[in-house]
Amino acid sequence: MVRARAPSFIIPITTLRIGNGNGDVKGLRLPLLSNKSWQFQLQFQQRNKEKKKRQNVTISYTNSSSGGDSASAALELEVNEIRESCKMWKWKGQYSINYLVSSSPNSHPNSPPLLLVHGFGASIPHWRRNIGTLAKSYPVYAIDLLGFGASDKPAGYSYTMEGWAQLILDFLDEVVKKPTVLIGNSVGSVIAASESNQTLVRGLVLLNCAGGMNNKAIVDDWRIKLLFPLLWFIDFLLKQRPIASAIFERVKQRETLRNILLSIYANKESVDETLVEIMREPANEEGALDAFVSIVTGPPGPNPVQLMPSISIPVLVLWGDEDPFTPLDGPVGKYFSSVPSKLSNVKLIVLDGVGHCPHDDRPELVHEKLLPWLAETFNF
C-alpha cells in the first residue's frame, strides 16, 4: 500500500460504511476528518484470465456529511487500483487508448464532466492525488495520450500537438458525450487549449502550461531563438538510433528520474518511489523510445500566445511559482501573467511554493483553488 497521509485501518471487504474516522479500502485513501460520515460502494468484476482482458472496476463513493469544508482534502488512490479500473477505447479503429472513469452517485446532476490530460512522460496515475477528491462532485475522466502510459505507442507514428488535440476531441465526442471541462498539466495544458471546441468543451484549467510540444516552441523570446541551432543539433543526434537509445536508457534510470522530479517539484516529499515508478514503467514498453524521439524532435506545434486570444470559454490558470521549466519570469509565465488584464474570461492564481506539477506537488492547494472556481463558474 502507498504511504498514508493520516492514520488508517484496513478492512478487506467490498462494501463498507465508515462512521467518524478514517478508512483505506483497496487503495482509496480517506484523510482523517471530524464530523464526517462516509459511504463507499466498490463494485468489482473478475478479470477474465483466459482471454487476458482487463474488465471494468467501478469505484464510487459519497460524502453524506453535513457542515465543514473538506474542499482541500486529498483522497489518494493506489496506483494498482487505478490501473485495474482503466478501460480501453479504440481511436480511429486502430489505436488502443487507455482511460479511467470515476464518479459519485451523489454528484450534482448539472456538474460537468472533467477530463484530466497529463503532461510529457506522465500518465493517468499522475492524477492519483486528485481523482478521488474531484470525483466526489464531478464525473472524472482521465486519459493516457497516444505514446504514453498504457496507450499504444505505434512504430513510425509522428506525434504532433494537432494529433493529440484531435484525440481529445474524438474522445469527448465518442466516450464522454457531454460538454466537458479539460484540466491539463504542462503539455497537457497546451493540448487542452488547442481543442477548445465550444460544443464539447465548457471550460479549461491550465496547470503550468508549457510553451509547446518541445523546447523549439518560440514565444517571442530572444533566448530561445539564440538556442535554436543547438536545439536542431540535439534533434540531429537524437535521430541517430544508438545515440537516442543511450540517452533514453540513461533518462529512465530511477536515480535520473528521481533527480529530474526533485528539480521540478517544490514539495520534495511528493517525490516518492511511487512517483518514480509512475514515470519509469511506461518508458520500458515497446515503442516508448520512438515516441520520445518523435516528440522531442518533432514540430513544437501551436503555442499559448497563438491559442489564448481565440478562446472565449472560462479559463482558470494555476501556476506554481517555483517551476524551473516554465517560470513566471520566463516568456510563457510572463504571457499568462498579462492575460487576465486582456481577456476577461481568464483567471490566474499563482501558487506559492509549488513546482511544475501543482496537482501532484501540492494537491490540497490546487483543490482549494479549483473546486470553488468550478462551482462558481458552472453555477451549481
mmCIF file of C-alpha atoms in Angstrom:
data_model
loop_
_atom_site.group_PDB
_atom_site.id
_atom_site.type_symbol
_atom_site.label_atom_id
_atom_site.label_comp_id
_atom_site.label_asym_id
_atom_site.label_seq_id
_atom_site.Cartn_x
_atom_site.Cartn_y
_atom_site.Cartn_z
ATOM 1 C CA MET A 1 0.000 0.000 0.000
ATOM 2 C CA VAL A 2 1.191 3.554 -0.555
ATOM 3 C CA ARG A 3 2.052 5.661 2.451
ATOM 4 C CA ALA A 4 -0.865 7.125 4.343
ATOM 5 C CA ARG A 5 -1.294 10.850 4.828
ATOM 6 C CA ALA A 6 -3.280 10.146 8.012
ATOM 7 C CA PRO A 7 -3.655 7.141 10.368
ATOM 8 C CA SER A 8 -5.651 4.358 8.726
ATOM 9 C CA PHE A 9 -7.003 0.872 9.118
ATOM 10 C CA ILE A 10 -7.711 -1.776 6.500
ATOM 11 C CA ILE A 11 -10.901 -3.834 6.220
ATOM 12 C CA PRO A 12 -10.828 -6.377 3.338
ATOM 13 C CA ILE A 13 -14.480 -6.130 2.226
ATOM 14 C CA THR A 14 -16.010 -4.628 -0.896
ATOM 15 C CA THR A 15 -18.896 -2.660 0.597
ATOM 16 C CA LEU A 16 -18.219 -0.566 3.651
ATOM 17 C CA ARG A 17 -19.865 2.096 5.774
ATOM 18 C CA ILE A 18 -17.455 4.196 7.763
ATOM 19 C CA GLY A 19 -18.623 6.466 10.571
ATOM 20 C CA ASN A 20 -16.492 9.232 12.018
ATOM 21 C CA GLY A 21 -12.928 8.272 11.245
ATOM 22 C CA ASN A 22 -10.652 7.178 8.523
ATOM 23 C CA GLY A 23 -10.584 4.340 6.015
ATOM 24 C CA ASP A 24 -8.291 2.819 3.478
ATOM 25 C CA VAL A 25 -10.201 0.463 1.170
ATOM 26 C CA LYS A 26 -8.435 -1.178 -1.761
ATOM 27 C CA GLY A 27 -6.262 1.851 -2.383
ATOM 28 C CA LEU A 28 -8.851 4.575 -1.738
ATOM 29 C CA ARG A 29 -7.384 6.778 0.983
ATOM 30 C CA LEU A 30 -9.605 8.935 3.180
ATOM 31 C CA PRO A 31 -7.857 11.543 5.342
ATOM 32 C CA LEU A 32 -8.940 11.856 8.963
ATOM 33 C CA LEU A 33 -11.800 14.374 9.059
ATOM 34 C CA SER A 34 -14.021 15.196 12.037
ATOM 35 C CA ASN A 35 -17.821 15.071 11.949
ATOM 36 C CA LYS A 36 -17.885 13.134 8.701
ATOM 37 C CA SER A 37 -19.880 10.113 7.669
ATOM 38 C CA TRP A 38 -18.709 8.306 4.555
ATOM 39 C CA GLN A 39 -20.171 5.509 2.471
ATOM 40 C CA PHE A 40 -18.164 3.599 -0.104
ATOM 41 C CA GLN A 41 -19.530 1.228 -2.700
ATOM 42 C CA LEU A 42 -16.945 -0.755 -4.604
ATOM 43 C CA GLN A 43 -18.202 -2.933 -7.428
ATOM 44 C CA PHE A 44 -15.726 -5.387 -8.876
ATOM 45 C CA GLN A 45 -15.852 -7.644 -11.899
ATOM 46 C CA GLN A 46 -13.381 -10.510 -12.047
ATOM 47 C CA ARG A 47 -10.659 -10.420 -14.646
ATOM 48 C CA ASN A 48 -11.147 -12.878 -17.484
ATOM 49 C CA LYS A 49 -7.833 -14.693 -17.227
ATOM 50 C CA GLU A 50 -8.400 -16.929 -20.247
ATOM 51 C CA LYS A 51 -8.896 -14.019 -22.650
ATOM 52 C CA LYS A 52 -6.451 -11.866 -20.679
ATOM 53 C CA LYS A 53 -8.795 -8.902 -20.918
ATOM 54 C CA ARG A 54 -8.984 -6.257 -18.227
ATOM 55 C CA GLN A 55 -12.543 -5.747 -17.053
ATOM 56 C CA ASN A 56 -14.053 -2.592 -15.633
ATOM 57 C CA VAL A 57 -13.789 -1.805 -11.952
ATOM 58 C CA THR A 58 -16.217 0.867 -10.811
ATOM 59 C CA ILE A 59 -15.107 2.986 -7.895
ATOM 60 C CA SER A 60 -17.769 5.198 -6.360
ATOM 61 C CA TYR A 61 -18.055 6.959 -3.060
ATOM 62 C CA THR A 62 -20.227 9.565 -1.410
ATOM 63 C CA ASN A 63 -19.825 12.075 1.367
ATOM 64 C CA SER A 64 -23.027 12.091 3.397
ATOM 65 C CA SER A 65 -21.777 14.573 5.957
ATOM 66 C CA SER A 66 -23.226 17.980 6.678
ATOM 67 C CA GLY A 67 -21.193 21.013 7.542
ATOM 68 C CA GLY A 68 -17.443 21.503 7.387
ATOM 69 C CA ASP A 69 -15.360 22.354 4.354
ATOM 70 C CA SER A 70 -13.286 19.470 3.009
ATOM 71 C CA ALA A 71 -12.546 21.111 -0.354
ATOM 72 C CA SER A 72 -8.800 20.859 0.114
ATOM 73 C CA ALA A 73 -8.767 17.221 1.272
ATOM 74 C CA ALA A 74 -6.889 14.792 -0.943
ATOM 75 C CA LEU A 75 -8.236 11.278 -1.453
ATOM 76 C CA GLU A 76 -5.254 9.323 -2.713
ATOM 77 C CA LEU A 77 -5.838 6.287 -4.905
ATOM 78 C CA GLU A 78 -3.404 3.405 -5.082
ATOM 79 C CA VAL A 79 -1.685 3.087 -8.452
ATOM 80 C CA ASN A 80 -2.541 -0.598 -8.881
ATOM 81 C CA GLU A 81 -6.235 0.137 -8.313
ATOM 82 C CA ILE A 82 -6.141 2.924 -10.886
ATOM 83 C CA ARG A 83 -4.597 0.589 -13.431
ATOM 84 C CA GLU A 84 -7.093 -2.165 -12.685
ATOM 85 C CA SER A 85 -10.010 0.217 -13.145
ATOM 86 C CA CYS A 86 -8.942 1.524 -16.553
ATOM 87 C CA LYS A 87 -10.683 0.763 -19.844
ATOM 88 C CA MET A 88 -9.531 0.740 -23.452
ATOM 89 C CA TRP A 89 -11.058 2.788 -26.264
ATOM 90 C CA LYS A 90 -10.205 2.240 -29.926
ATOM 91 C CA TRP A 91 -9.255 5.515 -31.587
ATOM 92 C CA LYS A 92 -9.640 5.685 -35.366
ATOM 93 C CA GLY A 93 -10.321 1.967 -35.279
ATOM 94 C CA GLN A 94 -6.654 1.099 -34.753
ATOM 95 C CA TYR A 95 -5.065 2.720 -31.674
ATOM 96 C CA SER A 96 -5.861 1.480 -28.149
ATOM 97 C CA ILE A 97 -6.238 4.410 -25.765
ATOM 98 C CA ASN A 98 -6.211 3.807 -22.014
ATOM 99 C CA TYR A 99 -8.652 5.794 -19.891
ATOM 100 C CA LEU A 100 -10.307 5.909 -16.472
ATOM 101 C CA VAL A 101 -13.790 6.913 -15.295
ATOM 102 C CA SER A 102 -14.568 7.662 -11.648
ATOM 103 C CA SER A 103 -17.721 9.236 -10.243
ATOM 104 C CA SER A 104 -20.003 9.568 -7.257
ATOM 105 C CA PRO A 105 -23.736 8.745 -7.428
ATOM 106 C CA ASN A 106 -24.407 11.859 -5.332
ATOM 107 C CA SER A 107 -22.664 14.357 -7.629
ATOM 108 C CA HIS A 108 -24.795 17.303 -8.717
ATOM 109 C CA PRO A 109 -26.815 16.479 -11.885
ATOM 110 C CA ASN A 110 -25.653 19.714 -13.536
ATOM 111 C CA SER A 111 -21.979 19.224 -12.774
ATOM 112 C CA PRO A 112 -19.893 18.946 -15.947
ATOM 113 C CA PRO A 113 -17.553 16.007 -16.537
ATOM 114 C CA LEU A 114 -13.858 16.700 -16.034
ATOM 115 C CA LEU A 115 -11.152 15.277 -18.322
ATOM 116 C CA LEU A 116 -7.610 15.139 -16.903
ATOM 117 C CA VAL A 117 -4.824 15.434 -19.503
ATOM 118 C CA HIS A 118 -1.309 14.627 -18.274
ATOM 119 C CA GLY A 119 1.992 16.179 -19.317
ATOM 120 C CA PHE A 120 5.138 14.858 -21.018
ATOM 121 C CA GLY A 121 6.254 11.479 -19.690
ATOM 122 C CA ALA A 122 3.293 11.159 -17.319
ATOM 123 C CA SER A 123 0.097 9.075 -17.374
ATOM 124 C CA ILE A 124 -3.221 8.592 -15.565
ATOM 125 C CA PRO A 125 -1.673 7.598 -12.177
ATOM 126 C CA HIS A 126 -0.016 11.029 -12.026
ATOM 127 C CA TRP A 127 -3.512 12.240 -11.038
ATOM 128 C CA ARG A 128 -3.829 9.723 -8.163
ATOM 129 C CA ARG A 129 -3.991 12.529 -5.585
ATOM 130 C CA ASN A 130 -6.770 14.360 -7.452
ATOM 131 C CA ILE A 131 -9.199 11.816 -8.916
ATOM 132 C CA GLY A 132 -10.783 10.865 -5.595
ATOM 133 C CA THR A 133 -11.372 14.442 -4.449
ATOM 134 C CA LEU A 134 -12.734 15.668 -7.790
ATOM 135 C CA ALA A 135 -14.963 12.627 -8.263
ATOM 136 C CA LYS A 136 -16.919 13.467 -5.121
ATOM 137 C CA SER A 137 -18.636 16.219 -7.107
ATOM 138 C CA TYR A 138 -17.949 15.508 -10.782
ATOM 139 C CA PRO A 139 -17.733 12.605 -13.212
ATOM 140 C CA VAL A 140 -13.963 12.378 -13.739
ATOM 141 C CA TYR A 141 -12.271 11.016 -16.829
ATOM 142 C CA ALA A 142 -8.506 10.671 -17.243
ATOM 143 C CA ILE A 143 -6.702 9.617 -20.389
ATOM 144 C CA ASP A 144 -3.277 8.311 -21.411
ATOM 145 C CA LEU A 145 -2.285 10.196 -24.543
ATOM 146 C CA LEU A 146 -1.118 8.138 -27.507
ATOM 147 C CA GLY A 147 2.558 7.328 -26.871
ATOM 148 C CA PHE A 148 2.273 7.458 -23.077
ATOM 149 C CA GLY A 149 1.128 5.304 -20.179
ATOM 150 C CA ALA A 150 -0.743 2.162 -21.202
ATOM 151 C CA SER A 151 -1.946 3.601 -24.519
ATOM 152 C CA ASP A 152 -0.479 2.358 -27.795
ATOM 153 C CA LYS A 153 2.945 3.537 -28.902
ATOM 154 C CA PRO A 154 2.772 2.738 -32.627
ATOM 155 C CA ALA A 155 6.002 2.272 -34.563
ATOM 156 C CA GLY A 156 6.703 5.052 -37.034
ATOM 157 C CA TYR A 157 3.977 7.342 -35.714
ATOM 158 C CA SER A 158 4.691 11.078 -35.946
ATOM 159 C CA TYR A 159 3.445 12.763 -32.789
ATOM 160 C CA THR A 160 2.054 16.292 -33.063
ATOM 161 C CA MET A 161 0.058 18.659 -30.888
ATOM 162 C CA GLU A 162 -2.639 18.685 -33.551
ATOM 163 C CA GLY A 163 -2.865 14.876 -33.451
ATOM 164 C CA TRP A 164 -3.270 14.820 -29.666
ATOM 165 C CA ALA A 165 -5.864 17.612 -29.840
ATOM 166 C CA GLN A 166 -7.872 15.541 -32.328
ATOM 167 C CA LEU A 167 -7.567 12.546 -29.994
ATOM 168 C CA ILE A 168 -9.085 14.602 -27.163
ATOM 169 C CA LEU A 169 -11.869 15.913 -29.399
ATOM 170 C CA ASP A 170 -12.769 12.404 -30.592
ATOM 171 C CA PHE A 171 -12.669 11.079 -27.022
ATOM 172 C CA LEU A 172 -15.112 13.748 -25.882
ATOM 173 C CA ASP A 173 -17.364 13.048 -28.849
ATOM 174 C CA GLU A 174 -17.342 9.236 -28.673
ATOM 175 C CA VAL A 175 -16.777 8.406 -24.987
ATOM 176 C CA VAL A 176 -17.745 11.311 -22.707
ATOM 177 C CA LYS A 177 -20.575 12.589 -24.929
ATOM 178 C CA LYS A 178 -21.160 15.693 -22.799
ATOM 179 C CA PRO A 179 -19.642 19.190 -22.714
ATOM 180 C CA THR A 180 -16.566 18.810 -20.533
ATOM 181 C CA VAL A 181 -14.056 20.843 -18.541
ATOM 182 C CA LEU A 182 -10.494 19.993 -19.622
ATOM 183 C CA ILE A 183 -7.797 20.048 -16.946
ATOM 184 C CA GLY A 184 -4.241 19.808 -18.288
ATOM 185 C CA ASN A 185 -0.737 19.995 -16.896
ATOM 186 C CA SER A 186 2.261 21.251 -18.871
ATOM 187 C CA VAL A 187 1.995 19.905 -22.438
ATOM 188 C CA GLY A 188 -1.455 18.620 -21.497
ATOM 189 C CA SER A 189 -2.482 22.256 -20.939
ATOM 190 C CA VAL A 190 -1.443 23.223 -24.453
ATOM 191 C CA ILE A 191 -3.349 20.243 -25.860
ATOM 192 C CA ALA A 192 -6.433 21.280 -23.879
ATOM 193 C CA ALA A 193 -6.149 24.852 -25.127
ATOM 194 C CA SER A 194 -5.663 23.576 -28.677
ATOM 195 C CA GLU A 195 -9.058 21.881 -28.598
ATOM 196 C CA SER A 196 -11.462 24.430 -27.151
ATOM 197 C CA ASN A 197 -14.425 23.382 -29.310
ATOM 198 C CA GLN A 198 -17.236 25.175 -27.524
ATOM 199 C CA THR A 199 -19.761 22.453 -28.323
ATOM 200 C CA LEU A 200 -17.726 19.837 -26.453
ATOM 201 C CA VAL A 201 -15.602 21.929 -24.060
ATOM 202 C CA ARG A 202 -17.220 24.069 -21.323
ATOM 203 C CA GLY A 203 -14.069 25.301 -19.657
ATOM 204 C CA LEU A 204 -10.293 24.944 -19.331
ATOM 205 C CA VAL A 205 -7.979 24.581 -16.342
ATOM 206 C CA LEU A 206 -4.310 25.050 -17.210
ATOM 207 C CA LEU A 207 -1.691 23.925 -14.688
ATOM 208 C CA ASN A 208 1.718 25.448 -15.504
ATOM 209 C CA CYS A 209 1.071 25.477 -19.226
ATOM 210 C CA ALA A 210 4.018 24.575 -21.468
ATOM 211 C CA GLY A 211 5.085 26.632 -24.473
ATOM 212 C CA GLY A 212 4.577 23.780 -26.925
ATOM 213 C CA MET A 213 5.339 20.112 -27.546
ATOM 214 C CA ASN A 214 9.080 20.599 -27.060
ATOM 215 C CA ASN A 215 11.804 23.194 -26.487
ATOM 216 C CA LYS A 216 11.589 24.540 -30.039
ATOM 217 C CA ALA A 217 8.375 26.355 -29.171
ATOM 218 C CA ILE A 218 9.111 30.051 -29.660
ATOM 219 C CA VAL A 219 7.168 32.568 -27.597
ATOM 220 C CA ASP A 220 8.866 35.739 -28.850
ATOM 221 C CA ASP A 221 11.897 35.256 -26.657
ATOM 222 C CA TRP A 222 15.395 36.049 -27.904
ATOM 223 C CA ARG A 223 16.970 33.442 -25.575
ATOM 224 C CA ILE A 224 15.036 30.612 -27.210
ATOM 225 C CA LYS A 225 15.857 31.926 -30.685
ATOM 226 C CA LEU A 226 19.540 32.104 -29.736
ATOM 227 C CA LEU A 227 19.463 28.440 -28.704
ATOM 228 C CA PHE A 228 17.764 27.300 -31.888
ATOM 229 C CA PRO A 229 20.937 25.992 -33.614
ATOM 230 C CA LEU A 230 21.751 23.933 -30.505
ATOM 231 C CA LEU A 231 18.215 22.536 -30.379
ATOM 232 C CA TRP A 232 18.404 21.477 -34.021
ATOM 233 C CA PHE A 233 21.793 19.820 -33.335
ATOM 234 C CA ILE A 234 20.268 17.894 -30.437
ATOM 235 C CA ASP A 235 17.471 16.805 -32.776
ATOM 236 C CA PHE A 236 20.090 15.538 -35.236
ATOM 237 C CA LEU A 237 21.804 13.498 -32.520
ATOM 238 C CA LEU A 238 18.514 12.002 -31.281
ATOM 239 C CA LYS A 239 17.687 10.834 -34.788
ATOM 240 C CA GLN A 240 20.768 8.590 -34.635
ATOM 241 C CA ARG A 241 19.308 5.428 -33.121
ATOM 242 C CA PRO A 242 22.322 4.314 -30.997
ATOM 243 C CA ILE A 243 22.700 7.798 -29.513
ATOM 244 C CA ALA A 244 18.969 8.154 -28.835
ATOM 245 C CA SER A 245 18.837 4.724 -27.214
ATOM 246 C CA ALA A 246 21.780 5.515 -24.921
ATOM 247 C CA ILE A 247 20.254 8.842 -23.858
ATOM 248 C CA PHE A 248 16.822 7.310 -23.270
ATOM 249 C CA GLU A 249 18.256 4.455 -21.210
ATOM 250 C CA ARG A 250 20.037 6.995 -19.047
ATOM 251 C CA VAL A 251 16.950 9.217 -18.641
ATOM 252 C CA LYS A 252 14.688 6.381 -17.500
ATOM 253 C CA GLN A 253 17.002 5.146 -14.756
ATOM 254 C CA ARG A 254 15.434 5.501 -11.308
ATOM 255 C CA GLU A 255 18.037 7.875 -9.928
ATOM 256 C CA THR A 256 17.965 10.063 -13.045
ATOM 257 C CA LEU A 257 14.184 10.283 -12.961
ATOM 258 C CA ARG A 258 14.212 10.996 -9.246
ATOM 259 C CA ASN A 259 16.698 13.845 -9.728
ATOM 260 C CA ILE A 260 14.650 15.312 -12.580
ATOM 261 C CA LEU A 261 11.474 15.167 -10.490
ATOM 262 C CA LEU A 262 13.214 16.686 -7.469
ATOM 263 C CA SER A 263 14.294 19.588 -9.683
ATOM 264 C CA ILE A 264 10.732 20.397 -10.789
ATOM 265 C CA TYR A 265 8.824 19.675 -7.542
ATOM 266 C CA ALA A 266 8.916 22.286 -4.792
ATOM 267 C CA ASN A 267 7.471 19.845 -2.240
ATOM 268 C CA LYS A 268 10.258 17.263 -2.199
ATOM 269 C CA GLU A 269 8.208 14.850 -0.065
ATOM 270 C CA SER A 270 5.894 14.321 -3.039
ATOM 271 C CA VAL A 271 8.773 12.754 -4.977
ATOM 272 C CA ASP A 272 8.461 9.225 -3.620
ATOM 273 C CA GLU A 273 9.197 5.813 -5.097
ATOM 274 C CA THR A 274 5.614 5.544 -6.348
ATOM 275 C CA LEU A 275 6.010 8.689 -8.455
ATOM 276 C CA VAL A 276 9.321 7.486 -9.879
ATOM 277 C CA GLU A 277 7.704 4.195 -10.946
ATOM 278 C CA ILE A 278 4.715 6.032 -12.462
ATOM 279 C CA MET A 279 7.150 7.773 -14.789
ATOM 280 C CA ARG A 280 9.507 4.852 -15.297
ATOM 281 C CA GLU A 281 7.233 1.875 -16.041
ATOM 282 C CA PRO A 282 5.705 3.103 -19.357
ATOM 283 C CA ALA A 283 9.198 4.079 -20.557
ATOM 284 C CA ASN A 284 10.162 0.377 -20.578
ATOM 285 C CA GLU A 285 7.402 -0.552 -23.039
ATOM 286 C CA GLU A 286 7.979 -1.219 -26.715
ATOM 287 C CA GLY A 287 7.608 1.959 -28.735
ATOM 288 C CA ALA A 288 8.483 4.280 -25.850
ATOM 289 C CA LEU A 289 11.868 5.216 -27.343
ATOM 290 C CA ASP A 290 10.316 6.024 -30.727
ATOM 291 C CA ALA A 291 7.681 8.173 -29.032
ATOM 292 C CA PHE A 292 10.365 10.023 -27.049
ATOM 293 C CA VAL A 293 12.418 10.784 -30.158
ATOM 294 C CA SER A 294 9.402 11.804 -32.259
ATOM 295 C CA ILE A 295 8.078 14.173 -29.575
ATOM 296 C CA VAL A 296 11.419 15.814 -28.767
ATOM 297 C CA THR A 297 12.490 16.219 -32.406
ATOM 298 C CA GLY A 298 9.075 16.945 -33.911
ATOM 299 C CA PRO A 299 7.444 20.298 -34.661
ATOM 300 C CA PRO A 300 6.579 22.245 -31.478
ATOM 301 C CA GLY A 301 3.035 22.927 -32.636
ATOM 302 C CA PRO A 302 0.870 25.892 -31.584
ATOM 303 C CA ASN A 303 1.884 27.904 -28.529
ATOM 304 C CA PRO A 304 -0.330 29.570 -25.905
ATOM 305 C CA VAL A 305 0.234 33.055 -27.321
ATOM 306 C CA GLN A 306 -1.389 31.916 -30.560
ATOM 307 C CA LEU A 307 -4.178 29.934 -28.885
ATOM 308 C CA MET A 308 -5.453 32.030 -25.978
ATOM 309 C CA PRO A 309 -6.907 35.051 -27.846
ATOM 310 C CA SER A 310 -9.381 32.824 -29.704
ATOM 311 C CA ILE A 311 -10.671 31.100 -26.535
ATOM 312 C CA SER A 312 -13.893 32.584 -25.130
ATOM 313 C CA ILE A 313 -14.905 29.859 -22.636
ATOM 314 C CA PRO A 314 -13.961 30.212 -18.926
ATOM 315 C CA VAL A 315 -10.281 29.537 -18.212
ATOM 316 C CA LEU A 316 -8.575 29.047 -14.847
ATOM 317 C CA VAL A 317 -4.769 29.230 -14.880
ATOM 318 C CA LEU A 318 -2.959 27.830 -11.831
ATOM 319 C CA TRP A 319 0.767 28.498 -11.768
ATOM 320 C CA GLY A 320 3.367 27.153 -9.357
ATOM 321 C CA ASP A 321 5.859 29.934 -8.677
ATOM 322 C CA GLU A 322 8.844 27.596 -8.241
ATOM 323 C CA ASP A 323 8.659 25.985 -11.674
ATOM 324 C CA PRO A 324 12.075 25.837 -13.393
ATOM 325 C CA PHE A 325 10.594 24.637 -16.726
ATOM 326 C CA THR A 326 8.065 27.414 -17.256
ATOM 327 C CA PRO A 327 8.955 30.024 -14.624
ATOM 328 C CA LEU A 328 6.754 33.048 -14.048
ATOM 329 C CA ASP A 329 9.549 35.318 -15.249
ATOM 330 C CA GLY A 330 10.023 33.279 -18.443
ATOM 331 C CA PRO A 331 8.258 34.010 -21.740
ATOM 332 C CA VAL A 332 5.268 31.712 -21.138
ATOM 333 C CA GLY A 333 4.872 32.737 -17.499
ATOM 334 C CA LYS A 334 5.056 36.435 -18.369
ATOM 335 C CA TYR A 335 2.455 35.989 -21.068
ATOM 336 C CA PHE A 336 -0.017 34.280 -18.747
ATOM 337 C CA SER A 337 0.630 36.910 -16.070
ATOM 338 C CA SER A 338 -0.581 39.528 -18.549
ATOM 339 C CA VAL A 339 -3.565 37.592 -19.942
ATOM 340 C CA PRO A 340 -6.205 38.333 -17.240
ATOM 341 C CA SER A 341 -5.910 42.078 -17.932
ATOM 342 C CA LYS A 342 -6.575 41.424 -21.621
ATOM 343 C CA LEU A 343 -9.086 38.560 -21.552
ATOM 344 C CA SER A 344 -11.987 38.752 -19.088
ATOM 345 C CA ASN A 345 -12.686 35.007 -19.319
ATOM 346 C CA VAL A 346 -9.257 34.116 -17.865
ATOM 347 C CA LYS A 347 -8.427 33.943 -14.158
ATOM 348 C CA LEU A 348 -4.836 33.467 -12.965
ATOM 349 C CA ILE A 349 -3.896 32.223 -9.490
ATOM 350 C CA VAL A 350 -0.219 31.958 -8.541
ATOM 351 C CA LEU A 351 0.506 29.107 -6.116
ATOM 352 C CA ASP A 352 3.303 29.896 -3.661
ATOM 353 C CA GLY A 353 5.902 27.200 -3.067
ATOM 354 C CA VAL A 354 4.692 24.962 -5.900
ATOM 355 C CA GLY A 355 6.588 23.485 -8.845
ATOM 356 C CA HIS A 356 5.804 22.389 -12.407
ATOM 357 C CA CYS A 357 3.169 19.772 -11.485
ATOM 358 C CA PRO A 358 0.901 21.573 -8.992
ATOM 359 C CA HIS A 359 -1.765 18.826 -8.889
ATOM 360 C CA ASP A 360 0.772 16.307 -7.551
ATOM 361 C CA ASP A 361 3.191 18.689 -5.851
ATOM 362 C CA ARG A 362 0.538 20.358 -3.645
ATOM 363 C CA PRO A 363 -2.833 18.694 -4.418
ATOM 364 C CA GLU A 364 -4.646 20.199 -1.422
ATOM 365 C CA LEU A 365 -3.744 23.719 -2.555
ATOM 366 C CA VAL A 366 -4.895 23.008 -6.110
ATOM 367 C CA HIS A 367 -8.227 21.621 -4.857
ATOM 368 C CA GLU A 368 -8.654 24.668 -2.615
ATOM 369 C CA LYS A 369 -8.495 26.949 -5.673
ATOM 370 C CA LEU A 370 -10.021 24.680 -8.311
ATOM 371 C CA LEU A 371 -13.207 23.439 -6.609
ATOM 372 C CA PRO A 372 -14.671 26.876 -5.755
ATOM 373 C CA TRP A 373 -13.913 28.098 -9.299
ATOM 374 C CA LEU A 374 -15.716 25.113 -10.817
ATOM 375 C CA ALA A 375 -18.748 25.557 -8.556
ATOM 376 C CA GLU A 376 -18.973 29.302 -9.163
ATOM 377 C CA THR A 377 -18.310 29.146 -12.899
ATOM 378 C CA PHE A 378 -20.810 26.404 -13.655
ATOM 379 C CA ASN A 379 -23.482 27.556 -11.174
ATOM 380 C CA PHE A 380 -24.308 24.543 -9.040
#
